[in-house]
CSV table of C-alpha atoms in Angstrom, one decimal:
chain,number,residue,atom,x,y,z
A,1,MET,CA,92.8,64.0,56.9
A,2,SER,CA,91.0,64.5,60.1
A,3,HIS,CA,87.6,64.3,60.2
A,4,ALA,CA,84.1,64.0,62.4
A,5,PHE,CA,83.7,60.5,63.1
A,6,ILE,CA,79.9,59.8,63.3
A,7,VAL,CA,78.8,57.0,65.2
A,8,HIS,CA,75.0,55.4,64.5
A,9,GLY,CA,72.8,52.7,65.1
A,10,PRO,CA,71.8,49.9,62.2
A,11,LYS,CA,68.5,51.8,61.6
A,12,ASP,CA,69.6,55.1,61.6
A,13,VAL,CA,70.3,55.4,57.8
A,14,ASP,CA,68.3,58.4,56.7
A,15,SER,CA,69.3,60.6,59.7
A,16,LEU,CA,73.3,59.6,59.2
A,17,LEU,CA,72.6,60.7,55.3
A,18,THR,CA,71.4,63.7,56.3
A,19,VAL,CA,73.8,64.8,58.9
A,20,HIS,CA,76.8,63.6,56.8
A,21,GLU,CA,75.3,65.9,54.1
A,22,ALA,CA,74.9,68.7,56.1
A,23,LEU,CA,78.4,68.5,57.4
A,24,ARG,CA,79.7,68.1,53.6
A,25,LYS,CA,78.1,71.3,52.3
A,26,ALA,CA,79.7,73.3,55.2
A,27,GLY,CA,83.0,71.7,53.9
A,28,ILE,CA,83.4,69.5,56.9
A,29,GLN,CA,85.1,66.2,56.4
A,30,ALA,CA,83.2,63.0,57.8
A,31,TRP,CA,83.8,59.3,58.3
A,32,TYR,CA,81.4,56.5,60.0
A,33,GLU,CA,81.0,52.6,59.1
A,34,PRO,CA,78.4,52.1,56.1
A,35,PRO,CA,75.6,49.9,58.0
A,36,GLY,CA,75.9,46.5,57.5
A,37,ALA,CA,79.3,46.8,57.2
A,38,GLU,CA,80.3,44.8,60.2
A,39,SER,CA,84.1,42.8,60.2
A,40,ARG,CA,87.3,42.5,61.5
A,41,GLU,CA,88.8,44.9,58.8
A,42,SER,CA,85.8,47.8,59.4
A,43,HIS,CA,86.6,46.8,63.3
A,44,THR,CA,89.8,48.1,62.5
A,45,ALA,CA,89.0,50.9,60.2
A,46,ILE,CA,87.0,51.9,63.1
A,47,ALA,CA,89.6,52.2,65.3
A,48,GLU,CA,91.8,53.8,63.5
A,49,ALA,CA,89.1,56.3,62.6
A,50,ILE,CA,88.3,57.4,65.8
A,51,ASP,CA,91.9,58.1,66.6
A,52,LYS,CA,92.2,60.5,63.8
A,53,ALA,CA,89.0,62.3,64.2
A,54,PHE,CA,88.8,65.8,65.8
A,55,ALA,CA,85.3,65.5,67.4
A,56,MET,CA,82.7,62.4,67.5
A,57,ILE,CA,79.1,63.5,66.7
A,58,VAL,CA,76.5,60.5,68.5
A,59,LEU,CA,73.3,60.2,66.8
A,60,VAL,CA,71.0,59.4,69.8
A,61,SER,CA,68.3,57.1,68.8
A,62,ALA,CA,66.7,53.9,70.2
A,63,SER,CA,68.8,52.1,67.8
A,64,SER,CA,72.1,53.1,68.5
A,65,ILE,CA,71.1,53.3,72.3
A,66,ARG,CA,70.6,49.1,72.0
A,67,SER,CA,73.9,49.0,69.5
A,68,ARG,CA,76.9,47.7,71.2
A,69,GLU,CA,79.1,48.9,68.6
A,70,ALA,CA,78.0,51.8,69.1
A,71,GLN,CA,78.5,52.0,73.2
A,72,ALA,CA,82.2,50.8,72.2
A,73,GLN,CA,82.7,53.4,69.7
A,74,ILE,CA,81.8,56.3,72.1
A,75,GLU,CA,83.7,54.7,75.0
A,76,ARG,CA,86.9,54.7,72.9
A,77,GLY,CA,86.1,58.0,72.0
A,78,ILE,CA,85.7,59.3,75.3
A,79,ALA,CA,89.1,57.2,76.0
A,80,ARG,CA,91.0,59.5,73.3
A,81,GLY,CA,90.0,62.6,74.9
A,82,LEU,CA,87.6,63.4,71.8
A,83,THR,CA,84.6,66.0,71.9
A,84,ILE,CA,81.6,64.1,72.0
A,85,ILE,CA,78.8,66.0,70.2
A,86,PRO,CA,75.4,64.1,70.6
A,87,PHE,CA,72.3,64.7,68.5
A,88,ARG,CA,69.1,63.3,69.0
A,89,VAL,CA,67.4,61.6,65.8
A,90,ASP,CA,64.3,60.3,67.5
A,91,ASN,CA,62.7,60.7,71.2
A,92,ALA,CA,64.2,57.1,72.5
A,93,ARG,CA,64.8,57.2,76.4
A,94,LEU,CA,68.5,57.1,77.4
A,95,SER,CA,70.3,54.1,79.0
A,96,GLY,CA,73.6,52.8,79.4
A,97,VAL,CA,76.6,55.2,78.4
A,98,PHE,CA,74.1,57.0,76.4
A,99,LYS,CA,72.9,58.4,79.9
A,100,LYS,CA,75.7,58.3,82.0
A,101,GLN,CA,78.2,60.1,79.6
A,102,LEU,CA,76.1,62.0,77.1
A,103,ALA,CA,72.7,63.2,78.9
A,104,ASP,CA,74.6,66.6,79.9
A,105,THR,CA,75.5,67.2,76.8
A,106,LEU,CA,72.3,66.5,74.6
A,107,LYS,CA,71.2,70.1,73.2
A,108,HIS,CA,70.3,69.8,69.8
A,109,ALA,CA,67.8,67.4,68.0
A,110,LEU,CA,67.3,66.7,64.1
A,111,MET,CA,63.4,67.4,65.0
A,112,ASP,CA,63.8,70.7,66.7
A,113,GLU,CA,63.6,73.9,64.4
A,114,GLY,CA,67.3,75.0,63.9
A,115,GLY,CA,68.6,71.6,65.3
A,116,LEU,CA,70.4,70.7,62.4
A,117,ASP,CA,72.2,73.6,61.8
A,118,LYS,CA,73.0,74.1,65.8
A,119,LEU,CA,74.8,70.9,65.1
A,120,VAL,CA,76.7,71.8,61.9
A,121,THR,CA,77.6,75.0,63.9
A,122,GLU,CA,79.1,73.8,66.8
A,123,VAL,CA,81.1,71.2,65.1
A,124,ARG,CA,82.4,73.6,62.7
A,125,ALA,CA,83.7,75.4,65.9
A,126,ARG,CA,85.5,72.1,67.2
A,127,TYR,CA,86.9,72.0,63.4
A,128,ARG,CA,88.4,75.7,63.5
A,129,ARG,CA,89.9,75.4,67.0
A,130,LYS,CA,91.3,72.4,65.5
A,131,CYS,CA,93.3,74.4,63.2
A,132,PRO,CA,93.2,77.8,63.2
A,133,VAL,CA,93.6,80.5,60.6
A,134,ILE,CA,96.0,83.2,60.7
A,135,SER,CA,96.1,86.4,58.7
A,136,VAL,CA,99.3,88.3,59.0
A,137,MET,CA,98.3,91.8,58.1
A,138,ASN,CA,98.3,95.5,57.8
A,139,LEU,CA,97.2,98.5,55.8
A,140,LYS,CA,100.7,99.6,55.7
A,141,GLY,CA,103.2,98.0,53.7
A,142,GLY,CA,106.8,97.7,54.5
A,143,VAL,CA,106.0,96.4,58.5
A,144,GLY,CA,107.8,92.8,58.2
A,145,LYS,CA,104.4,90.7,56.8
A,146,THR,CA,106.3,88.4,54.5
A,147,THR,CA,109.5,88.1,57.4
A,148,ILE,CA,106.5,87.2,60.2
A,149,SER,CA,104.6,84.9,58.1
A,150,SER,CA,108.6,82.6,57.0
A,151,GLN,CA,110.3,83.4,60.0
A,152,VAL,CA,107.8,83.3,62.7
A,153,PHE,CA,106.0,80.5,61.7
A,154,GLY,CA,109.0,78.4,60.1
A,155,ALA,CA,109.7,78.9,64.0
A,156,TRP,CA,106.5,77.7,65.1
A,157,GLN,CA,106.7,74.2,62.7
A,158,ALA,CA,110.4,73.8,64.3
A,159,ALA,CA,109.2,74.6,67.8
A,160,LEU,CA,105.8,73.5,68.3
A,161,GLY,CA,105.4,70.6,65.7
A,162,GLY,CA,102.2,70.4,63.6
A,163,ARG,CA,101.3,70.8,60.1
A,164,ILE,CA,101.2,74.4,58.4
A,165,LEU,CA,99.9,75.6,55.1
A,166,LEU,CA,101.4,79.1,54.3
A,167,VAL,CA,99.1,80.9,51.7
A,168,ASP,CA,100.7,84.2,49.5
A,169,LEU,CA,97.5,86.1,49.2
A,170,ASP,CA,99.5,89.1,48.4
A,171,PRO,CA,99.5,89.5,44.6
A,172,GLN,CA,103.3,90.8,44.8
A,173,TYR,CA,103.6,87.0,46.1
A,174,ASN,CA,107.1,87.9,47.8
A,175,LEU,CA,106.8,85.1,50.3
A,176,THR,CA,106.4,82.5,47.5
A,177,GLN,CA,109.6,84.2,46.6
A,178,THR,CA,111.5,83.9,49.9
A,179,PHE,CA,110.9,80.9,49.3
A,180,PHE,CA,111.4,79.4,45.6
A,181,ASP,CA,113.2,81.5,42.7
A,182,MET,CA,111.2,83.3,40.2
A,183,GLU,CA,111.2,80.7,37.4
A,184,ALA,CA,109.9,78.2,40.0
A,185,ALA,CA,106.9,80.3,41.0
A,186,ASP,CA,106.5,81.4,37.4
A,187,LYS,CA,105.9,77.8,36.4
A,188,SER,CA,103.4,77.0,39.7
A,189,ALA,CA,101.5,80.2,38.4
A,190,ALA,CA,101.4,78.9,34.2
A,191,ASN,CA,99.6,75.5,35.9
A,192,ASP,CA,97.3,76.7,38.3
A,193,ARG,CA,98.8,74.8,41.0
A,194,SER,CA,98.3,78.1,42.7
A,195,VAL,CA,96.7,80.7,44.8
A,196,ILE,CA,94.2,81.4,41.9
A,197,SER,CA,92.7,78.2,42.1
A,198,LEU,CA,91.2,78.6,45.4
A,199,PHE,CA,89.3,81.7,44.0
A,200,GLU,CA,87.7,80.1,40.1
A,201,LYS,CA,88.0,76.6,38.2
A,202,SER,CA,91.2,76.0,36.8
A,203,LYS,CA,93.7,73.8,35.4
A,204,LEU,CA,94.1,72.4,38.5
A,205,HIS,CA,90.7,71.1,39.0
A,206,ALA,CA,89.9,70.1,35.3
A,207,ALA,CA,91.7,69.2,31.8
A,208,GLY,CA,90.9,71.6,29.0
A,209,VAL,CA,90.2,74.6,31.4
A,210,PRO,CA,91.5,77.9,30.7
A,211,SER,CA,93.4,79.3,33.1
A,212,PRO,CA,91.4,82.2,35.1
A,213,ALA,CA,94.6,84.2,35.2
A,214,GLU,CA,94.3,84.5,31.2
A,215,ALA,CA,90.9,86.6,31.5
A,216,TRP,CA,91.3,89.6,34.0
A,217,SER,CA,87.8,90.7,32.6
A,218,ARG,CA,86.0,87.6,32.9
A,219,LEU,CA,85.7,85.8,36.6
A,220,SER,CA,84.0,82.2,36.4
A,221,VAL,CA,81.7,81.1,39.1
A,222,GLU,CA,81.1,77.4,37.8
A,223,PRO,CA,81.9,75.4,40.5
A,224,PHE,CA,84.6,72.8,41.3
A,225,PRO,CA,85.9,69.9,43.4
A,226,THR,CA,88.1,70.6,45.8
A,227,PRO,CA,91.8,69.1,44.8
A,228,ALA,CA,93.8,67.1,47.3
A,229,ALA,CA,96.2,69.2,49.3
A,230,SER,CA,98.8,67.6,47.8
A,231,GLU,CA,98.1,68.5,44.2
A,232,ILE,CA,98.3,72.3,44.7
A,233,VAL,CA,100.6,72.8,47.6
A,234,HIS,CA,104.5,73.1,47.8
A,235,PRO,CA,106.7,71.5,50.6
A,236,VAL,CA,109.5,74.0,51.9
A,237,LEU,CA,110.7,70.9,54.0
A,238,THR,CA,111.9,68.9,51.5
A,239,GLU,CA,113.1,65.4,52.1
A,240,ASP,CA,116.3,66.5,52.7
A,241,GLY,CA,115.2,69.0,55.2
A,242,PRO,CA,114.9,68.9,58.7
A,243,GLY,CA,111.7,66.9,58.9
A,244,GLY,CA,108.2,67.9,59.1
A,245,VAL,CA,105.1,69.7,56.9
A,246,LEU,CA,105.3,73.4,56.3
A,247,ASP,CA,103.3,73.5,52.9
A,248,LEU,CA,102.9,76.6,50.5
A,249,ILE,CA,100.8,78.0,48.2
A,250,SER,CA,102.2,79.8,46.3
A,251,GLY,CA,100.9,83.5,44.7
A,252,GLN,CA,100.8,85.1,41.9
A,253,PHE,CA,100.5,88.6,40.1
A,254,GLU,CA,96.9,87.5,38.4
A,255,ILE,CA,95.0,87.4,41.7
A,256,SER,CA,95.3,91.5,40.9
A,257,LYS,CA,92.1,91.0,38.8
A,258,TYR,CA,89.8,90.6,41.2
A,259,ALA,CA,90.8,94.3,42.6
A,260,PHE,CA,89.4,95.6,39.3
A,261,ALA,CA,86.0,93.6,38.9
A,262,THR,CA,82.8,95.2,39.7
A,263,ASP,CA,80.2,92.0,39.3
A,264,ALA,CA,79.5,91.5,43.0
A,265,ALA,CA,77.6,89.0,42.7
A,266,ALA,CA,80.3,86.5,41.0
A,267,LEU,CA,83.0,88.3,43.8
A,268,SER,CA,80.6,86.7,46.2
A,269,ALA,CA,80.3,83.3,44.6
A,270,ILE,CA,84.3,83.5,44.1
A,271,ASN,CA,84.6,84.4,48.0
A,272,THR,CA,82.1,80.9,48.6
A,273,ASN,CA,84.6,79.2,46.9
A,274,PHE,CA,87.6,80.4,49.0
A,275,GLN,CA,86.0,80.0,52.0
A,276,ARG,CA,85.2,76.2,51.2
A,277,MET,CA,88.8,75.8,50.2
A,278,ILE,CA,90.2,76.9,53.4
A,279,GLU,CA,87.6,75.1,55.4
A,280,HIS,CA,88.5,71.8,53.2
A,281,LEU,CA,92.3,72.3,54.2
A,282,ARG,CA,91.7,73.0,57.6
A,283,SER,CA,91.5,69.1,57.7
A,284,ASP,CA,94.8,68.7,56.4
A,285,TYR,CA,96.8,71.2,58.6
A,286,ASP,CA,96.8,72.1,62.2
A,287,LEU,CA,97.4,75.9,61.2
A,288,ILE,CA,97.2,77.8,58.2
A,289,VAL,CA,98.6,81.4,57.6
A,290,PHE,CA,97.6,83.7,55.0
A,291,ASP,CA,100.6,86.5,54.1
A,292,THR,CA,98.4,89.7,52.9
A,293,ASN,CA,98.4,92.7,50.7
A,294,PRO,CA,98.7,96.0,52.6
A,295,ASN,CA,95.6,97.4,51.1
A,296,ALA,CA,92.0,97.1,51.7
A,297,THR,CA,90.8,94.9,49.2
A,298,PHE,CA,88.6,92.1,47.6
A,299,LEU,CA,91.3,89.6,49.0
A,300,THR,CA,91.4,91.5,52.2
A,301,ARG,CA,87.8,90.6,53.1
A,302,CYS,CA,88.6,87.0,51.8
A,303,ALA,CA,91.1,86.6,53.9
A,304,LEU,CA,89.5,88.3,57.0
A,305,GLU,CA,86.1,86.4,56.7
A,306,ALA,CA,88.3,82.7,56.5
A,307,SER,CA,90.5,83.8,59.6
A,308,ASP,CA,90.2,83.1,63.1
A,309,ARG,CA,92.9,86.1,64.4
A,310,VAL,CA,94.7,88.7,62.7
A,311,ILE,CA,98.5,89.4,64.0
A,312,ALA,CA,99.1,93.0,62.8
A,313,PRO,CA,103.1,93.6,63.0
A,314,MET,CA,104.1,97.3,63.2
A,315,HIS,CA,107.0,99.3,63.7
A,316,PRO,CA,107.4,101.3,67.0
A,317,ASP,CA,106.4,104.7,64.4
A,318,MET,CA,103.3,106.4,63.8
A,319,TYR,CA,103.1,105.4,59.9
A,320,SER,CA,102.5,101.8,61.2
A,321,LEU,CA,100.4,102.9,63.8
A,322,ARG,CA,98.3,104.3,61.4
A,323,GLY,CA,97.8,101.3,59.7
A,324,VAL,CA,96.8,99.6,62.3
A,325,LYS,CA,94.0,101.8,63.2
A,326,LEU,CA,92.9,101.5,59.3
A,327,LEU,CA,93.0,97.9,60.0
A,328,ASN,CA,90.6,97.9,63.4
A,329,GLN,CA,88.2,100.4,61.5
A,330,VAL,CA,88.1,97.8,58.6
A,331,LEU,CA,87.4,94.8,60.9
A,332,ASN,CA,84.4,96.6,62.9
A,333,GLU,CA,83.3,98.4,60.1
A,334,HIS,CA,82.8,95.7,57.2
A,335,ILE,CA,83.3,92.4,58.7
A,336,ASP,CA,80.0,90.7,59.9
A,337,PRO,CA,80.5,90.2,64.1
A,338,ASP,CA,80.0,86.6,63.7
A,339,ALA,CA,82.9,86.3,61.4
A,340,ARG,CA,84.9,88.4,62.8
A,341,PRO,CA,88.7,87.6,64.2
A,342,LYS,CA,90.4,88.9,67.0
A,343,LEU,CA,93.3,91.1,66.3
A,344,SER,CA,97.1,91.1,67.9
A,345,ILE,CA,99.8,93.4,67.3
A,346,LEU,CA,103.5,92.2,66.7
A,347,PHE,CA,106.1,95.2,66.9
A,348,ASN,CA,108.8,94.1,64.4
A,349,LYS,CA,112.6,95.5,64.1
A,350,VAL,CA,112.4,97.1,67.6
A,351,ALA,CA,116.2,98.2,68.6
A,352,ARG,CA,117.1,96.2,71.4
A,353,ASN,CA,120.1,97.8,72.3
A,354,GLU,CA,118.6,100.6,73.9
A,355,GLN,CA,114.5,100.4,74.2
A,356,SER,CA,112.1,101.9,72.3
A,357,ALA,CA,110.5,105.2,73.3
A,358,PHE,CA,107.8,104.5,71.1
A,359,GLU,CA,107.3,100.7,72.3
A,360,ALA,CA,107.3,101.3,75.9
A,361,ASP,CA,104.7,104.2,75.6
A,362,ALA,CA,102.0,102.0,73.4
A,363,ARG,CA,102.7,99.5,76.1
A,364,ASN,CA,101.4,101.6,78.8
A,365,GLY,CA,98.2,102.9,76.8
A,366,ALA,CA,100.2,106.2,75.3
A,367,TYR,CA,98.6,105.8,71.9
A,368,ASP,CA,95.3,103.8,72.6
A,369,GLN,CA,93.3,106.9,71.9
A,370,ARG,CA,95.0,107.6,69.0
A,371,ALA,CA,95.0,103.9,67.5
A,372,GLY,CA,91.1,104.2,68.4
A,373,PHE,CA,91.2,100.9,70.7
A,374,LYS,CA,93.1,99.2,73.5
A,375,LEU,CA,96.0,99.1,71.7
A,376,SER,CA,98.4,98.2,74.8
A,377,GLU,CA,95.8,95.0,75.5
A,378,ALA,CA,96.5,93.7,71.8
A,379,LEU,CA,100.2,94.3,71.9
A,380,LEU,CA,101.7,90.3,71.9
A,381,GLN,CA,104.4,90.5,74.8
A,382,HIS,CA,107.0,90.0,72.4
A,383,ALA,CA,108.8,91.9,70.1
A,384,LEU,CA,111.0,90.8,66.9
A,385,PRO,CA,114.0,93.1,66.9
A,386,ARG,CA,115.8,94.7,64.0
A,387,SER,CA,118.5,92.6,62.4
A,388,GLY,CA,119.7,91.7,58.9
A,389,HIS,CA,119.5,87.7,59.8
A,390,LEU,CA,115.5,88.8,59.4
A,391,ASP,CA,115.8,90.5,55.8
A,392,VAL,CA,113.7,88.9,53.4
A,393,ARG,CA,116.0,87.8,50.1
A,394,SER,CA,115.3,85.9,47.1
A,395,PRO,CA,116.8,81.8,46.9
A,396,ASP,CA,119.7,81.0,44.2
A,397,SER,CA,117.8,78.8,42.0
A,398,ASP,CA,119.5,75.4,43.3
A,399,GLN,CA,118.8,76.3,47.0
A,400,ALA,CA,116.4,74.0,49.1
A,401,PRO,CA,113.2,75.9,49.9
A,402,TRP,CA,114.3,75.3,53.9
A,403,LYS,CA,117.6,77.2,53.5
A,404,SER,CA,115.9,80.5,53.6
A,405,LEU,CA,114.5,79.7,57.3
A,406,VAL,CA,116.9,81.1,59.9
A,407,ILE,CA,115.9,78.7,62.1
A,408,HIS,CA,117.2,76.2,60.3
A,409,ASN,CA,119.9,77.8,58.5
A,410,GLY,CA,122.4,80.8,58.5
A,411,ARG,CA,125.7,81.6,60.9
A,412,GLY,CA,126.4,84.8,61.9
A,413,GLY,CA,126.7,87.1,65.5
A,414,GLY,CA,123.5,87.2,67.5
A,415,LEU,CA,121.4,84.4,65.5
A,416,LYS,CA,121.6,82.4,68.7
A,417,PHE,CA,119.5,85.1,70.2
A,418,ILE,CA,117.2,86.1,67.0
A,419,ARG,CA,116.2,81.9,66.7
A,420,GLU,CA,114.8,82.4,70.8
A,421,GLN,CA,113.1,85.5,69.8
A,422,LEU,CA,111.5,83.7,66.7
A,423,LYS,CA,110.6,80.9,68.8
A,424,ALA,CA,109.3,83.3,71.6
A,425,VAL,CA,106.8,85.2,69.2
A,426,ALA,CA,105.7,82.0,68.5
A,427,SER,CA,104.9,80.0,71.5
A,428,GLU,CA,102.9,83.1,72.8
A,429,MET,CA,101.0,83.2,69.4
A,430,SER,CA,100.0,79.5,69.9
A,431,ALA,CA,99.2,80.0,73.5
A,432,LEU,CA,96.9,82.9,72.0
A,433,VAL,CA,94.9,80.6,69.3
A,434,THR,CA,94.8,77.9,71.8
A,435,ALA,CA,92.9,79.5,74.1
A,436,ALA,CA,90.8,81.2,71.6
């Protein structure tokens, strides 16, 4: 689990606890050496914690400036290439490594109005870059969202590595049924080891709690602890597979209940639960992907507010273009600018034996006005071809989940080209989210 490492001095206890609590409320894991715990074992634990951190927060104080241990931790963080975020907690004069390495980036102070909030915002931004969240979405159905969510990101994991989590937010849960048969999917839902446990307190969180899937007219706003990822996810790359981490939080029909709910306050609280859970899961993964429903609903808002980027698949036709236009309107009219993800468009099912005139015209800007935004600039350079290899199929009951991935399984004419295209699309997406 990745975390923010906090450097502090032996007398910074109050400031340390204040910063740690602010990060905890923001859903960001933090690690620090308890004051007075210095030992040979603690030095080993500190080194390992620094190496696993996504950023280092340095509490700048008279106590930390005089601490040799704090200076050693900073130097190790710099050597490991960590983002160092200094945070002043008193007015001590800088010296040594603090003056040489941190003075130019020391922007926030605990004593300043809003200083703690600014620190949390900066740490959260770095945390999110460590694990981007992508929504695969179009407000028109049948354009290949599940194909993209499974095959492209399966190829991403195979070609680029990293720990990837797929989340099935479509009540039809086709993504889940791509990897697991109906019996396995229903068993997950019956135990609340499924997507509904991201929204409401469930059997997954505490014994004796009724499943929120059983009560369509009731929304639970009761807080619940964040479970370990292993308690809710299902590995796609099983031990008999090609190796790596590609996990799934399985979907279920019962999340349709939120489309019928009218209690705005309860829905807001449930959305907050979802955002908190996704923030928590970022610490375990390098990429999170939502497969979404083709409608503008409560689930759409939840996904968009948690995402850093939207990938909209579209066929080279006017119907798909209309879905993309509506999606762009939802983004701009209903999602706060501070939480609004960037939009990219991926052409899917493009005939490659002869260049699609629609695709060529779209890349030349012919449909920008009709789309209502610069469609030509949002288009990914690579596209997915029309191919039976990419059709979504239900697995056999005894089939390993990873065998549903074209990148790892299958034979037939043209398969090498399909795999190359999947990898090319994945690499282009990776470059986009890395540069953001």
